[in-house]
């Protein structure tokens, strides 16, 4: 039986259009989902939208559009984004869906049944940007460092979750590696936060403060669930937790659960969520990947700077494959990185046009001109061994260094281009046909490896390469006597002017 592998992205608020940072998050998760499928796992990959936040309501009010209509319109943009970047997600969950609402209430009741939810009156500083209560020490100059705004003072009677009870469990879970947090810096951040002592946190708000938007607290019509306490449950709800489906049993309770999200929401995913799951008696995630922020020309993305990048525009101009390549290669997976059109152009011309595109063109032309477009694979002629590349590639993906995995593929591409330069097959074909055949067999072998390894990252490019050479990527190893038949097409990545 296949291993069951589950991966999610975070679910963004729908108060604004999708930005380039979330586009990267989707693409990173897509690579991991496609990689696990390539490794033979059964994969469930989900993404979605967080629609119950107060800031969605405020955004709707600012534009004078009914909340429901505003949210539907914006959620559709996120769905559109998954299409244009060729995302292989199995589900897209919206937290206003009935299956999510029932699941969020079920999980609440499970925690309630454990005695982990209680009511008390509370006064605190609330940042609506973060949708989170802040303490004085979280603030810089009395402002939220993330949003640069002063939190509002909120005083009311709320429900609280007994997070303090899970302090020791969480510490053991993370220190033992039962829950792996990658990269290390984010693991340390979580551990440090737990060691400072965990406080119970408010998980509801009055109906009035929530503007009557969100998921009602079971058994209390006057309270709405705190948006994070509802949103996090989307990860189990996409699998049908509310109805305890087979899918939920397979992928959550008996599967390998992985979350991928940005560094700004680390605390929610590595502290609140595991505690909620433990309280509800559910299985915990095994691994989380935390990515950094995408800056634009060295500056943090901000509306006031007007330096936002519309992912739809970039994709329309360069194509999904190029944008996937650039974001995955240029931005270190677990760290901050920089987006700029200049760097995108350099990567395009350097890596894609002169590197990969040129190699494909050279090999295809040689087979076409000197072998009548056909090459029969003979293993005995192979002299290059790419096993090390493959091992490094796998480690890089599994340790969330997707940029390094691509780096390994590009080493292979440079090596193959160098090999062509060194062997001079256009001379060999006239002077030493036996050497020529050896050269071409080694090159087709590299082409196959390159296309095969590229599949999770640039699935359409991998397919195009396979089509050009008449290759079959369902074989990891090329079968003996396999007949390659070259069918040359337009250049893969024509140089940009
Ligand atoms: Zn904030």
CSV table of C-alpha atoms and ligand atoms in Angstrom, one decimal:
chain,number,residue,atom,x,y,z
A,1,UNK,CA,0.0,0.0,0.0
A,2,UNK,CA,1.2,3.5,-0.8
A,3,UNK,CA,2.3,5.8,2.0
A,4,UNK,CA,-0.2,8.6,2.6
A,5,UNK,CA,1.3,12.0,2.5
A,6,UNK,CA,-0.6,15.2,3.4
A,7,UNK,CA,0.6,18.7,2.7
A,8,UNK,CA,-1.1,22.1,3.2
A,9,UNK,CA,-0.3,25.7,2.6
A,10,UNK,CA,-1.6,28.4,5.0
A,11,UNK,CA,-4.9,29.9,4.0
A,12,UNK,CA,-4.7,33.6,3.3
A,13,UNK,CA,-7.2,36.3,4.3
A,14,UNK,CA,-9.3,37.5,1.4
A,15,UNK,CA,-9.1,41.2,2.3
A,16,UNK,CA,-6.7,41.9,-0.5
A,17,UNK,CA,-5.5,40.4,-3.8
A,18,UNK,CA,-3.0,37.5,-3.8
A,19,UNK,CA,0.6,38.8,-3.6
A,20,UNK,CA,3.9,37.3,-4.8
A,21,UNK,CA,4.8,35.9,-1.4
A,22,UNK,CA,1.8,33.7,-1.2
A,23,UNK,CA,2.3,32.7,-4.8
A,24,UNK,CA,5.8,31.4,-3.8
A,25,UNK,CA,4.2,29.5,-0.8
A,26,UNK,CA,1.7,27.8,-3.2
A,27,UNK,CA,4.5,26.9,-5.6
A,28,UNK,CA,6.8,25.5,-2.8
A,29,UNK,CA,4.0,23.3,-1.5
A,30,UNK,CA,3.3,22.2,-5.1
A,31,UNK,CA,6.9,21.1,-5.5
A,32,UNK,CA,6.7,19.0,-2.4
A,33,UNK,CA,3.4,17.5,-3.3
A,34,UNK,CA,4.6,16.6,-6.8
A,35,UNK,CA,7.9,15.2,-5.4
A,36,UNK,CA,6.1,12.9,-3.0
A,37,UNK,CA,3.9,11.6,-5.8
A,38,UNK,CA,7.1,11.0,-7.9
A,39,UNK,CA,8.5,9.0,-4.9
A,40,UNK,CA,5.4,6.8,-5.1
A,41,UNK,CA,3.3,8.2,-2.2
A,42,UNK,CA,-0.4,8.8,-2.3
A,43,UNK,CA,-0.6,12.6,-1.7
A,44,UNK,CA,-3.4,14.9,-0.6
A,45,UNK,CA,-2.4,18.6,-1.2
A,46,UNK,CA,-4.7,21.3,0.0
A,47,UNK,CA,-4.9,25.1,0.1
A,48,UNK,CA,-7.8,27.5,0.6
A,49,UNK,CA,-8.9,30.9,1.9
A,50,UNK,CA,-9.5,32.3,5.4
A,51,UNK,CA,-12.8,34.1,5.1
A,52,UNK,CA,-14.0,34.7,8.7
A,53,UNK,CA,-11.5,37.3,9.8
A,54,UNK,CA,-12.7,40.7,10.9
A,55,UNK,CA,-10.4,42.4,8.5
A,56,UNK,CA,-12.2,40.8,5.6
A,57,UNK,CA,-15.4,42.4,6.9
A,58,UNK,CA,-13.6,45.8,7.2
A,59,UNK,CA,-12.2,45.6,3.7
A,60,UNK,CA,-15.7,44.9,2.4
A,61,UNK,CA,-17.1,47.9,4.3
A,62,UNK,CA,-14.4,50.2,2.9
A,63,UNK,CA,-15.4,49.3,-0.6
A,64,UNK,CA,-19.1,49.4,0.2
A,65,UNK,CA,-19.7,45.9,-1.1
A,66,UNK,CA,-21.7,43.3,0.9
A,67,UNK,CA,-19.4,41.1,2.8
A,68,UNK,CA,-20.5,37.9,1.2
A,69,UNK,CA,-20.0,39.3,-2.3
A,70,UNK,CA,-16.6,40.8,-1.5
A,71,UNK,CA,-15.4,37.6,-0.1
A,72,UNK,CA,-16.6,35.5,-3.0
A,73,UNK,CA,-15.0,37.8,-5.5
A,74,UNK,CA,-11.6,37.8,-3.7
A,75,UNK,CA,-11.6,34.0,-3.0
A,76,UNK,CA,-12.1,33.5,-6.7
A,77,UNK,CA,-8.8,35.4,-7.4
A,78,UNK,CA,-7.0,32.9,-5.2
A,79,UNK,CA,-8.7,30.0,-7.0
A,80,UNK,CA,-7.6,31.6,-10.3
A,81,UNK,CA,-4.1,31.9,-9.1
A,82,UNK,CA,-3.9,28.2,-8.4
A,83,UNK,CA,-4.9,27.6,-12.0
A,84,UNK,CA,-2.4,30.0,-13.7
A,85,UNK,CA,0.5,28.6,-11.7
A,86,UNK,CA,-0.4,25.0,-12.5
A,87,UNK,CA,-1.0,24.0,-8.9
A,88,UNK,CA,-1.6,20.3,-8.4
A,89,UNK,CA,-3.8,20.8,-5.3
A,90,UNK,CA,-6.4,18.1,-4.5
A,91,UNK,CA,-8.7,20.5,-2.7
A,92,UNK,CA,-9.4,24.2,-2.1
A,93,UNK,CA,-11.2,24.8,1.1
A,94,UNK,CA,-13.0,28.1,2.0
A,95,UNK,CA,-13.7,28.6,5.7
A,96,UNK,CA,-17.3,29.8,4.9
A,97,UNK,CA,-18.1,26.3,3.6
A,98,UNK,CA,-20.4,24.2,5.6
A,99,UNK,CA,-17.9,21.3,5.9
A,100,UNK,CA,-15.5,23.7,7.6
A,101,UNK,CA,-18.0,25.3,9.9
A,102,UNK,CA,-19.2,21.9,11.2
A,103,UNK,CA,-15.6,20.8,11.6
A,104,UNK,CA,-14.5,23.9,13.5
A,105,UNK,CA,-17.5,23.5,15.9
A,106,UNK,CA,-16.7,19.8,16.3
A,107,UNK,CA,-13.1,20.5,17.3
A,108,UNK,CA,-14.3,23.2,19.7
A,109,UNK,CA,-16.6,20.7,21.4
A,110,UNK,CA,-13.8,18.1,21.6
A,111,UNK,CA,-11.6,20.6,23.4
A,112,UNK,CA,-14.5,21.7,25.6
A,113,UNK,CA,-15.1,18.0,26.5
A,114,UNK,CA,-11.5,17.8,27.7
A,115,UNK,CA,-12.1,20.7,30.0
A,116,UNK,CA,-9.8,23.0,28.0
A,117,UNK,CA,-12.2,25.8,27.3
A,118,UNK,CA,-13.4,28.2,29.9
A,119,UNK,CA,-15.0,31.7,30.1
A,120,UNK,CA,-13.4,34.7,31.7
A,121,UNK,CA,-13.5,38.5,31.3
A,122,UNK,CA,-10.5,39.9,29.7
A,123,UNK,CA,-8.8,43.2,28.7
A,124,UNK,CA,-6.1,43.3,26.2
A,125,UNK,CA,-4.4,44.9,23.2
A,126,UNK,CA,-5.7,43.5,19.9
A,127,UNK,CA,-3.9,44.0,16.5
A,128,UNK,CA,-6.5,43.5,13.9
A,129,UNK,CA,-3.7,43.1,11.2
A,130,UNK,CA,-2.5,40.0,13.0
A,131,UNK,CA,-5.9,39.1,14.3
A,132,UNK,CA,-4.2,38.5,17.7
A,133,UNK,CA,-4.0,39.8,21.2
A,134,UNK,CA,-0.6,41.4,21.9
A,135,UNK,CA,1.4,41.9,25.1
A,136,UNK,CA,3.4,45.1,25.8
A,137,UNK,CA,6.6,43.3,25.0
A,138,UNK,CA,5.3,42.3,21.5
A,139,UNK,CA,5.1,45.9,20.6
A,140,UNK,CA,7.7,48.4,19.3
A,141,UNK,CA,6.9,52.1,20.2
A,142,UNK,CA,3.4,50.8,21.2
A,143,UNK,CA,2.8,49.6,17.7
A,144,UNK,CA,2.6,46.1,16.2
A,145,UNK,CA,6.0,45.6,14.5
A,146,UNK,CA,4.4,43.6,11.7
A,147,UNK,CA,1.7,46.2,10.8
A,148,UNK,CA,3.0,49.5,12.2
A,149,UNK,CA,-0.4,50.2,13.8
A,150,UNK,CA,-1.4,50.7,17.4
A,151,UNK,CA,-3.5,47.8,18.7
A,152,UNK,CA,-6.9,48.6,20.1
A,153,UNK,CA,-7.9,48.0,23.7
A,154,UNK,CA,-10.5,45.3,23.9
A,155,UNK,CA,-12.4,44.5,27.1
A,156,UNK,CA,-15.0,41.7,27.2
A,157,UNK,CA,-16.0,38.3,28.4
A,158,UNK,CA,-14.4,35.6,26.2
A,159,UNK,CA,-13.8,31.9,26.0
A,160,UNK,CA,-10.2,30.9,26.7
A,161,UNK,CA,-8.2,27.9,25.6
A,162,UNK,CA,-6.0,26.2,28.3
A,163,UNK,CA,-2.7,26.5,26.4
A,164,UNK,CA,-0.7,26.6,29.6
A,165,UNK,CA,-1.7,23.0,30.2
A,166,UNK,CA,0.2,21.8,27.1
A,167,UNK,CA,3.5,23.6,27.7
A,168,UNK,CA,5.4,20.5,28.7
A,169,UNK,CA,3.8,18.4,25.9
A,170,UNK,CA,4.8,20.9,23.3
A,171,UNK,CA,8.3,21.2,24.6
A,172,UNK,CA,8.8,17.4,24.5
A,173,UNK,CA,7.2,17.1,21.1
A,174,UNK,CA,9.5,19.6,19.5
A,175,UNK,CA,12.7,18.8,21.4
A,176,UNK,CA,12.3,15.1,20.6
A,177,UNK,CA,11.8,15.9,16.9
A,178,UNK,CA,8.4,14.2,16.8
A,179,UNK,CA,7.4,17.5,15.3
A,180,UNK,CA,10.2,18.7,13.0
A,181,UNK,CA,10.4,22.4,12.4
A,182,UNK,CA,12.5,23.4,9.4
A,183,UNK,CA,14.5,25.6,9.3
A,184,UNK,CA,16.4,25.4,12.6
A,185,UNK,CA,16.0,29.1,13.3
A,186,UNK,CA,12.2,28.8,13.4
A,187,UNK,CA,12.5,25.7,15.6
A,188,UNK,CA,14.5,27.7,18.0
A,189,UNK,CA,12.1,30.6,17.9
A,190,UNK,CA,9.2,28.2,18.9
A,191,UNK,CA,11.2,26.6,21.6
A,192,UNK,CA,12.2,30.0,23.0
A,193,UNK,CA,8.6,31.1,23.0
A,194,UNK,CA,7.4,28.0,24.9
A,195,UNK,CA,10.2,28.3,27.4
A,196,UNK,CA,9.0,31.9,28.3
A,197,UNK,CA,5.9,30.2,29.6
A,198,UNK,CA,2.6,29.7,27.7
A,199,UNK,CA,-0.5,31.6,28.6
A,200,UNK,CA,-4.1,30.6,27.9
A,201,UNK,CA,-5.5,32.6,25.0
A,202,UNK,CA,-8.8,34.0,24.1
A,203,UNK,CA,-10.6,32.0,21.5
A,204,UNK,CA,-13.8,33.9,21.0
A,205,UNK,CA,-15.2,37.4,20.7
A,206,UNK,CA,-18.6,39.0,21.2
A,207,UNK,CA,-20.9,38.9,18.2
A,208,UNK,CA,-20.9,42.7,18.1
A,209,UNK,CA,-17.1,43.0,17.9
A,210,UNK,CA,-17.1,40.3,15.3
A,211,UNK,CA,-19.7,42.3,13.4
A,212,UNK,CA,-21.8,39.1,13.4
A,213,UNK,CA,-19.3,37.5,11.0
A,214,UNK,CA,-17.7,34.1,11.6
A,215,UNK,CA,-18.4,30.8,13.2
A,216,UNK,CA,-20.7,30.8,16.2
A,217,UNK,CA,-19.4,29.2,19.4
A,218,UNK,CA,-21.3,26.0,20.0
A,219,UNK,CA,-24.0,26.5,22.6
A,220,UNK,CA,-23.4,30.3,22.9
A,221,UNK,CA,-25.1,32.5,20.4
A,222,UNK,CA,-23.6,35.6,21.7
A,223,UNK,CA,-20.0,34.6,20.9
A,224,UNK,CA,-18.1,34.0,17.6
A,225,UNK,CA,-15.0,31.8,17.4
A,226,UNK,CA,-11.7,33.6,17.3
A,227,UNK,CA,-10.6,33.5,13.7
A,228,UNK,CA,-7.4,31.4,14.3
A,229,UNK,CA,-9.2,28.9,16.4
A,230,UNK,CA,-11.5,28.4,13.4
A,231,UNK,CA,-9.1,28.8,10.6
A,232,UNK,CA,-6.5,26.3,11.8
A,233,UNK,CA,-9.1,23.5,11.8
A,234,UNK,CA,-9.3,23.8,8.0
A,235,UNK,CA,-6.4,21.4,7.8
A,236,UNK,CA,-8.5,18.6,9.2
A,237,UNK,CA,-11.8,19.8,7.7
A,238,UNK,CA,-10.5,19.5,4.1
A,239,UNK,CA,-10.2,15.8,4.8
A,240,UNK,CA,-13.7,15.5,6.2
A,241,UNK,CA,-13.0,15.6,10.0
A,242,UNK,CA,-16.6,16.7,10.7
A,243,UNK,CA,-17.9,13.4,9.3
A,244,UNK,CA,-14.9,11.3,10.3
A,245,UNK,CA,-14.4,10.2,6.7
A,246,UNK,CA,-12.0,7.5,5.4
A,247,UNK,CA,-10.0,10.2,3.8
A,248,UNK,CA,-9.5,11.8,7.2
A,249,UNK,CA,-8.5,8.5,8.8
A,250,UNK,CA,-6.1,7.7,5.9
A,251,UNK,CA,-4.3,11.1,5.5
A,252,UNK,CA,-4.6,12.6,8.9
A,253,UNK,CA,-4.8,9.9,11.6
A,254,UNK,CA,-2.7,7.4,9.7
A,255,UNK,CA,-0.8,9.6,7.2
A,256,UNK,CA,2.3,11.8,7.3
A,257,UNK,CA,1.1,15.4,7.9
A,258,UNK,CA,3.2,18.3,6.7
A,259,UNK,CA,2.3,22.0,6.9
A,260,UNK,CA,4.0,24.8,4.9
A,261,UNK,CA,3.5,28.5,5.9
A,262,UNK,CA,5.3,31.8,6.2
A,263,UNK,CA,7.4,32.8,9.2
A,264,UNK,CA,4.8,35.4,10.4
A,265,UNK,CA,2.4,32.6,11.4
A,266,UNK,CA,4.9,30.2,13.0
A,267,UNK,CA,3.5,30.5,16.5
A,268,UNK,CA,0.0,29.6,15.4
A,269,UNK,CA,1.1,26.5,13.6
A,270,UNK,CA,3.8,25.1,16.0
A,271,UNK,CA,2.2,26.0,19.3
A,272,UNK,CA,-1.6,26.7,19.2
A,273,UNK,CA,-2.4,24.1,16.6
A,274,UNK,CA,-0.6,21.1,18.1
A,275,UNK,CA,-2.1,22.0,21.5
A,276,UNK,CA,-5.6,22.2,20.0
A,277,UNK,CA,-5.1,18.8,18.3
A,278,UNK,CA,-3.7,17.2,21.4
A,279,UNK,CA,-6.7,18.5,23.4
A,280,UNK,CA,-9.1,17.2,20.7
A,281,UNK,CA,-7.3,13.8,20.8
A,282,UNK,CA,-6.2,14.0,17.2
A,283,UNK,CA,-2.9,13.0,15.6
A,284,UNK,CA,-0.3,15.8,15.3
A,285,UNK,CA,1.6,17.0,12.2
A,286,UNK,CA,5.1,15.5,11.7
A,287,UNK,CA,6.9,18.2,9.9
A,288,UNK,CA,6.5,21.9,9.2
A,289,UNK,CA,8.3,24.0,6.6
A,290,UNK,CA,8.6,27.7,7.3
A,291,UNK,CA,9.4,30.1,4.5
A,292,UNK,CA,10.5,33.7,4.7
A,293,UNK,CA,9.3,36.9,3.1
A,294,UNK,CA,9.7,38.0,-0.5
A,295,UNK,CA,11.0,41.5,-0.7
A,296,UNK,CA,10.8,43.6,-3.8
A,297,UNK,CA,14.0,45.2,-4.9
A,298,UNK,CA,15.4,44.9,-1.4
A,299,UNK,CA,12.4,46.5,0.3
A,300,UNK,CA,9.6,44.8,2.3
A,301,UNK,CA,6.4,44.7,0.3
A,302,UNK,CA,4.1,47.4,1.5
A,303,UNK,CA,1.0,49.1,0.0
A,304,UNK,CA,2.3,52.5,1.1
A,305,UNK,CA,5.6,52.0,-0.9
A,306,UNK,CA,3.5,50.9,-3.8
A,307,UNK,CA,6.0,48.1,-4.6
A,308,UNK,CA,3.5,45.3,-4.7
A,309,UNK,CA,3.9,42.8,-7.5
A,310,UNK,CA,0.8,41.4,-9.1
A,311,UNK,CA,1.5,37.7,-9.6
A,312,UNK,CA,-1.0,37.6,-12.5
A,313,UNK,CA,1.0,40.2,-14.4
A,314,UNK,CA,4.3,38.5,-14.0
A,315,UNK,CA,2.9,35.2,-15.0
A,316,UNK,CA,1.2,36.7,-18.0
A,317,UNK,CA,4.5,38.2,-19.1
A,318,UNK,CA,6.9,35.3,-18.4
A,319,UNK,CA,4.7,32.2,-18.1
A,320,UNK,CA,4.1,30.1,-15.1
A,321,UNK,CA,7.2,27.9,-15.6
A,322,UNK,CA,9.6,30.8,-15.5
A,323,UNK,CA,7.9,32.4,-12.5
A,324,UNK,CA,8.0,29.0,-10.7
A,325,UNK,CA,11.7,28.6,-11.5
A,326,UNK,CA,12.6,32.1,-10.4
A,327,UNK,CA,10.8,32.1,-7.1
A,328,UNK,CA,12.1,28.6,-6.2
A,329,UNK,CA,15.7,29.2,-7.3
A,330,UNK,CA,16.3,32.8,-6.3
A,331,UNK,CA,14.6,32.8,-2.9
A,332,UNK,CA,16.2,30.4,-0.4
A,333,UNK,CA,13.2,28.3,0.8
A,334,UNK,CA,13.5,28.9,4.5
A,335,UNK,CA,14.7,32.5,4.4
A,336,UNK,CA,13.9,35.9,3.1
A,337,UNK,CA,14.7,36.7,-0.5
A,338,UNK,CA,14.4,39.3,-3.2
A,339,UNK,CA,12.2,39.7,-6.2
A,340,UNK,CA,13.3,42.0,-9.0
A,341,UNK,CA,12.6,42.1,-12.7
A,342,UNK,CA,16.3,42.6,-13.2
A,343,UNK,CA,17.2,39.3,-11.4
A,344,UNK,CA,14.3,37.6,-13.2
A,345,UNK,CA,15.7,38.6,-16.5
A,346,UNK,CA,19.2,37.5,-15.5
A,347,UNK,CA,18.0,34.1,-14.3
A,348,UNK,CA,15.9,33.7,-17.5
A,349,UNK,CA,18.7,34.4,-19.9
A,350,UNK,CA,21.5,32.7,-17.9
A,351,UNK,CA,19.9,29.6,-16.5
A,352,UNK,CA,16.9,28.9,-18.8
A,353,UNK,CA,17.9,30.3,-22.2
A,354,UNK,CA,21.7,29.7,-22.2
A,355,UNK,CA,21.6,26.8,-19.8
A,356,UNK,CA,18.7,24.4,-20.2
A,357,UNK,CA,17.3,25.7,-23.5
A,358,UNK,CA,20.6,25.7,-25.2
A,359,UNK,CA,21.4,22.1,-24.0
A,360,UNK,CA,18.1,20.7,-25.3
A,361,UNK,CA,18.6,22.5,-28.6
A,362,UNK,CA,22.2,21.2,-29.1
A,363,UNK,CA,21.4,17.6,-28.2
A,364,UNK,CA,18.2,17.5,-30.3
A,365,UNK,CA,20.0,19.0,-33.3
A,366,UNK,CA,22.9,16.5,-33.1
A,367,UNK,CA,20.5,13.5,-33.0
A,368,UNK,CA,18.4,14.9,-35.8
A,369,UNK,CA,21.3,15.8,-38.1
A,370,UNK,CA,23.6,12.9,-37.5
A,371,UNK,CA,21.4,10.0,-36.5
A,372,UNK,CA,18.3,10.6,-38.6
A,373,UNK,CA,16.5,11.7,-35.4
A,374,UNK,CA,16.8,8.3,-33.7
A,375,UNK,CA,18.9,6.9,-30.9
A,376,UNK,CA,18.6,3.5,-29.4
A,377,UNK,CA,19.6,3.4,-25.7
A,378,UNK,CA,22.5,1.1,-24.8
A,379,UNK,CA,23.4,1.1,-21.1
A,380,UNK,CA,26.9,-0.2,-21.8
A,381,UNK,CA,27.8,3.2,-23.4
A,382,UNK,CA,27.1,5.2,-20.2
A,383,UNK,CA,30.2,6.6,-18.6
A,384,UNK,CA,28.7,9.4,-16.5
A,385,UNK,CA,27.2,8.5,-13.2
A,386,UNK,CA,24.6,10.9,-11.7
A,387,UNK,CA,23.8,9.0,-8.5
A,388,UNK,CA,25.3,11.6,-6.3
A,389,UNK,CA,23.2,14.4,-7.9
A,390,UNK,CA,20.1,12.4,-7.2
A,391,UNK,CA,20.9,11.8,-3.6
A,392,UNK,CA,21.7,15.5,-3.0
A,393,UNK,CA,18.5,16.5,-4.8
A,394,UNK,CA,16.4,14.3,-2.6
A,395,UNK,CA,18.0,15.5,0.6
A,396,UNK,CA,17.6,19.1,-0.5
A,397,UNK,CA,13.9,18.7,-1.0
A,398,UNK,CA,13.3,16.8,2.1
A,399,UNK,CA,15.2,19.4,4.2
A,400,UNK,CA,13.3,22.2,2.5
A,401,UNK,CA,16.2,23.6,0.5
A,402,UNK,CA,14.3,23.7,-2.8
A,403,UNK,CA,16.8,26.2,-4.3
A,404,UNK,CA,19.6,23.7,-3.6
A,405,UNK,CA,17.7,20.9,-5.4
A,406,UNK,CA,17.4,23.1,-8.4
A,407,UNK,CA,21.1,24.0,-8.0
A,408,UNK,CA,21.9,20.3,-8.3
A,409,UNK,CA,19.8,20.0,-11.5
A,410,UNK,CA,21.6,23.0,-13.0
A,411,UNK,CA,25.0,21.5,-12.1
A,412,UNK,CA,24.0,18.6,-14.3
A,413,UNK,CA,23.0,21.0,-17.1
A,414,UNK,CA,26.3,22.8,-16.9
A,415,UNK,CA,28.2,19.5,-16.9
A,416,UNK,CA,26.3,18.3,-19.9
A,417,UNK,CA,26.9,21.6,-21.8
A,418,UNK,CA,30.6,21.3,-20.9
A,419,UNK,CA,30.6,17.7,-22.0
A,420,UNK,CA,29.4,18.8,-25.4
A,421,UNK,CA,32.1,21.4,-25.7
A,422,UNK,CA,34.8,18.9,-24.6
A,423,UNK,CA,33.7,16.0,-26.8
A,424,UNK,CA,32.9,18.0,-29.9
A,425,UNK,CA,30.4,15.5,-31.2
A,426,UNK,CA,30.1,17.4,-34.5
A,427,UNK,CA,33.7,16.3,-35.2
A,428,UNK,CA,33.3,12.9,-33.7
A,429,UNK,CA,30.4,12.1,-36.0
A,430,UNK,CA,32.7,12.4,-39.0
A,431,UNK,CA,36.0,11.0,-37.5
A,432,UNK,CA,34.9,8.5,-34.8
A,433,UNK,CA,31.3,7.3,-35.1
A,434,UNK,CA,31.7,4.9,-32.1
A,435,UNK,CA,32.8,7.8,-29.8
A,436,UNK,CA,30.0,9.9,-31.2
A,437,UNK,CA,27.4,7.2,-30.2
A,438,UNK,CA,28.9,7.1,-26.7
A,439,UNK,CA,28.7,10.9,-26.4
A,440,UNK,CA,25.1,11.0,-27.6
A,441,UNK,CA,24.0,8.1,-25.3
A,442,UNK,CA,25.5,9.9,-22.3
A,443,UNK,CA,23.8,13.1,-23.3
A,444,UNK,CA,20.4,11.5,-23.8
A,445,UNK,CA,20.9,9.9,-20.4
A,446,UNK,CA,21.6,13.3,-18.8
A,447,UNK,CA,18.6,14.8,-20.7
A,448,UNK,CA,16.4,12.1,-19.2
A,449,UNK,CA,17.7,12.6,-15.7
A,450,UNK,CA,17.3,16.4,-16.0
A,451,UNK,CA,13.7,16.1,-17.2
A,452,UNK,CA,12.9,13.5,-14.6
A,453,UNK,CA,14.3,15.6,-11.8
A,454,UNK,CA,12.6,18.8,-13.1
A,455,UNK,CA,9.1,17.3,-12.9
A,456,UNK,CA,8.1,18.7,-9.4
A,457,UNK,CA,9.6,22.1,-10.2
A,458,UNK,CA,8.7,22.8,-13.8
A,459,UNK,CA,6.2,20.1,-14.8
A,460,UNK,CA,5.4,21.6,-18.2
A,461,UNK,CA,9.1,22.0,-19.2
A,462,UNK,CA,9.8,18.4,-18.1
A,463,UNK,CA,7.0,17.2,-20.4
A,464,UNK,CA,8.2,19.4,-23.3
A,465,UNK,CA,11.7,18.0,-23.0
A,466,UNK,CA,10.3,14.5,-22.9
A,467,UNK,CA,8.2,15.2,-26.0
A,468,UNK,CA,11.2,16.6,-27.9
A,469,UNK,CA,13.2,13.4,-27.4
A,470,UNK,CA,10.4,11.0,-27.5
A,471,UNK,CA,11.2,10.1,-23.9
A,472,UNK,CA,8.9,8.5,-21.3
A,473,UNK,CA,9.2,10.0,-17.9
A,474,UNK,CA,7.1,7.3,-16.2
A,475,UNK,CA,10.4,5.3,-16.3
A,476,UNK,CA,12.9,6.5,-13.7
A,477,UNK,CA,15.5,4.4,-15.4
A,478,UNK,CA,15.6,4.3,-19.2
A,479,UNK,CA,14.8,0.7,-20.4
A,480,UNK,CA,17.5,-1.0,-22.4
A,481,UNK,CA,17.1,-0.6,-26.1
A,482,UNK,CA,14.6,2.3,-25.6
A,483,UNK,CA,14.2,4.1,-28.9
A,484,UNK,CA,14.4,7.9,-28.6
A,485,UNK,CA,12.9,9.8,-31.5
A,486,UNK,CA,13.6,13.5,-31.8
A,487,UNK,CA,10.8,15.8,-32.7
A,488,UNK,CA,12.1,19.3,-32.5
A,489,UNK,CA,9.9,22.1,-31.6
A,490,UNK,CA,10.2,25.8,-31.0
A,491,UNK,CA,13.1,26.7,-28.7
A,492,UNK,CA,12.2,26.1,-25.0
A,493,UNK,CA,13.3,29.5,-23.7
A,494,UNK,CA,14.0,32.0,-26.4
A,495,UNK,CA,16.4,34.7,-25.3
A,496,UNK,CA,14.8,37.9,-23.9
A,497,UNK,CA,15.9,41.0,-25.7
B,1,LIG,ZN1,-0.2,43.2,13.7
